Short mmCIF file of C-alpha atoms in Angstrom, two decimals:
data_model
loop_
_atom_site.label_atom_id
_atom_site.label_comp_id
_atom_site.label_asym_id
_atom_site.label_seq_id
_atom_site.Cartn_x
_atom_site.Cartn_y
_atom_site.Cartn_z
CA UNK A 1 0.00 0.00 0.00
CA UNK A 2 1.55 3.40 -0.88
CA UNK A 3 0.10 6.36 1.07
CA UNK A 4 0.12 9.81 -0.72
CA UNK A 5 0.78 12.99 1.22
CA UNK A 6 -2.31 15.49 0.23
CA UNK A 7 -1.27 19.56 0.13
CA UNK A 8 -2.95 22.32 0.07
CA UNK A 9 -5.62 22.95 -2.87
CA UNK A 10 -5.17 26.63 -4.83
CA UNK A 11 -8.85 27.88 -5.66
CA UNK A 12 -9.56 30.66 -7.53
CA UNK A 13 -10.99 33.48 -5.47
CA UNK A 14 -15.05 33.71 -5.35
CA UNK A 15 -16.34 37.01 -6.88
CA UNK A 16 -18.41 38.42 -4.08
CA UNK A 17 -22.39 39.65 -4.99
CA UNK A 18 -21.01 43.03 -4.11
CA UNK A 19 -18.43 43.48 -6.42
CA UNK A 20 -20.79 42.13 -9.53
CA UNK A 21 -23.12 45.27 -11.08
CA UNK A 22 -25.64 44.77 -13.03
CA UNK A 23 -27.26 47.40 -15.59
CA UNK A 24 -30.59 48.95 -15.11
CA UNK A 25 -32.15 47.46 -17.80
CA UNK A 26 -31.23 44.44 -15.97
CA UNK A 27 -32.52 44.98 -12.80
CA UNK A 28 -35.38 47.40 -13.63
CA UNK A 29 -37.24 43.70 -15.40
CA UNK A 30 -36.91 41.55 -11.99
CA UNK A 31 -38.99 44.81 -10.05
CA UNK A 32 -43.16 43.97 -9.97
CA UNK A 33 -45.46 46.53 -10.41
CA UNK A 34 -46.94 47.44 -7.08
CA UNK A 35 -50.18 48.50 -7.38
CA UNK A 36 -52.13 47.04 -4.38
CA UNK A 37 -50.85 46.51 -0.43
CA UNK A 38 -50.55 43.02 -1.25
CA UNK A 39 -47.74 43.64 -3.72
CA UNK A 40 -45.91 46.31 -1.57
CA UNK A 41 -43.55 43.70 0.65
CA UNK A 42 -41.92 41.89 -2.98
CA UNK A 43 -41.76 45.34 -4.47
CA UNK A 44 -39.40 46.88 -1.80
CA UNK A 45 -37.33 43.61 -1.40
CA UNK A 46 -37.07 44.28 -5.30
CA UNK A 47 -36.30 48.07 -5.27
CA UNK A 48 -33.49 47.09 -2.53
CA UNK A 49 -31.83 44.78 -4.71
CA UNK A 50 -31.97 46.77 -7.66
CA UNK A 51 -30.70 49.68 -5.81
CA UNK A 52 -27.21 46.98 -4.48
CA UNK A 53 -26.74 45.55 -8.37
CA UNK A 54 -26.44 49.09 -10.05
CA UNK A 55 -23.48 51.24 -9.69
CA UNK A 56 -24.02 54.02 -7.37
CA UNK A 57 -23.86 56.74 -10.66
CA UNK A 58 -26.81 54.81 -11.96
CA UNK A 59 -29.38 55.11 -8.58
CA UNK A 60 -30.83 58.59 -10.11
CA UNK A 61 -31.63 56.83 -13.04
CA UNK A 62 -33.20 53.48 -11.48
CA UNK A 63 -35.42 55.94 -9.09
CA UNK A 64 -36.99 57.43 -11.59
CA UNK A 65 -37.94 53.94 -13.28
CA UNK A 66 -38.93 52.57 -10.15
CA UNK A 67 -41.68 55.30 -10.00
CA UNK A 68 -43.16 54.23 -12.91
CA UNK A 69 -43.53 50.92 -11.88
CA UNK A 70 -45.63 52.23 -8.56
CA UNK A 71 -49.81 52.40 -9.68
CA UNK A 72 -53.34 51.91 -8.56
CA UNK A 73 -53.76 52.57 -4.87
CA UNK A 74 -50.08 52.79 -4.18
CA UNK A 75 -49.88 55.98 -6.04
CA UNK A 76 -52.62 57.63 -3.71
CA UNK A 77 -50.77 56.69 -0.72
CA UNK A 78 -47.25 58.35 -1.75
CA UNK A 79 -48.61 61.29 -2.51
#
């Protein structure tokens, strides 16, 4: 029997979430349109994540989309 002495394995370093942006037109597809109470909870966990994947020069920009996607009732409460 021949026993083998194992070392150390090199891995390649794990890109962290973080460091990984996305686009707007990217993000701005996976938020819902919130236009009842029911829909409010998804639509901010949505907005949040949209608001982490973009680059912080591109938040103006996904804001203003985001308020499009608010209607119905929802409106008449924000304003």
């Amino acid at each position: 029997m021949v026993h083998t002495e194992l070392g150390p394995v090199k891995r390649k370093q794990r890109t962290k979430m973080s460091s990984v942006k996305a686009t707007v037109e990217q993000v701005t597809a996976m938020i819902p349109i919130c236009a009842d109470a029911k829909d409010v909870c998804s639509f901010i966990r949505a907005c949040d994540y949209a608001c982490e994947a973009v680059d912080k020069d591109s938040t103006p920009l996904l804001v203003k989309f985001i308020n499009t996607r608010i209607t119905g009732k929802t409106v008449e409460v924000c304003r």
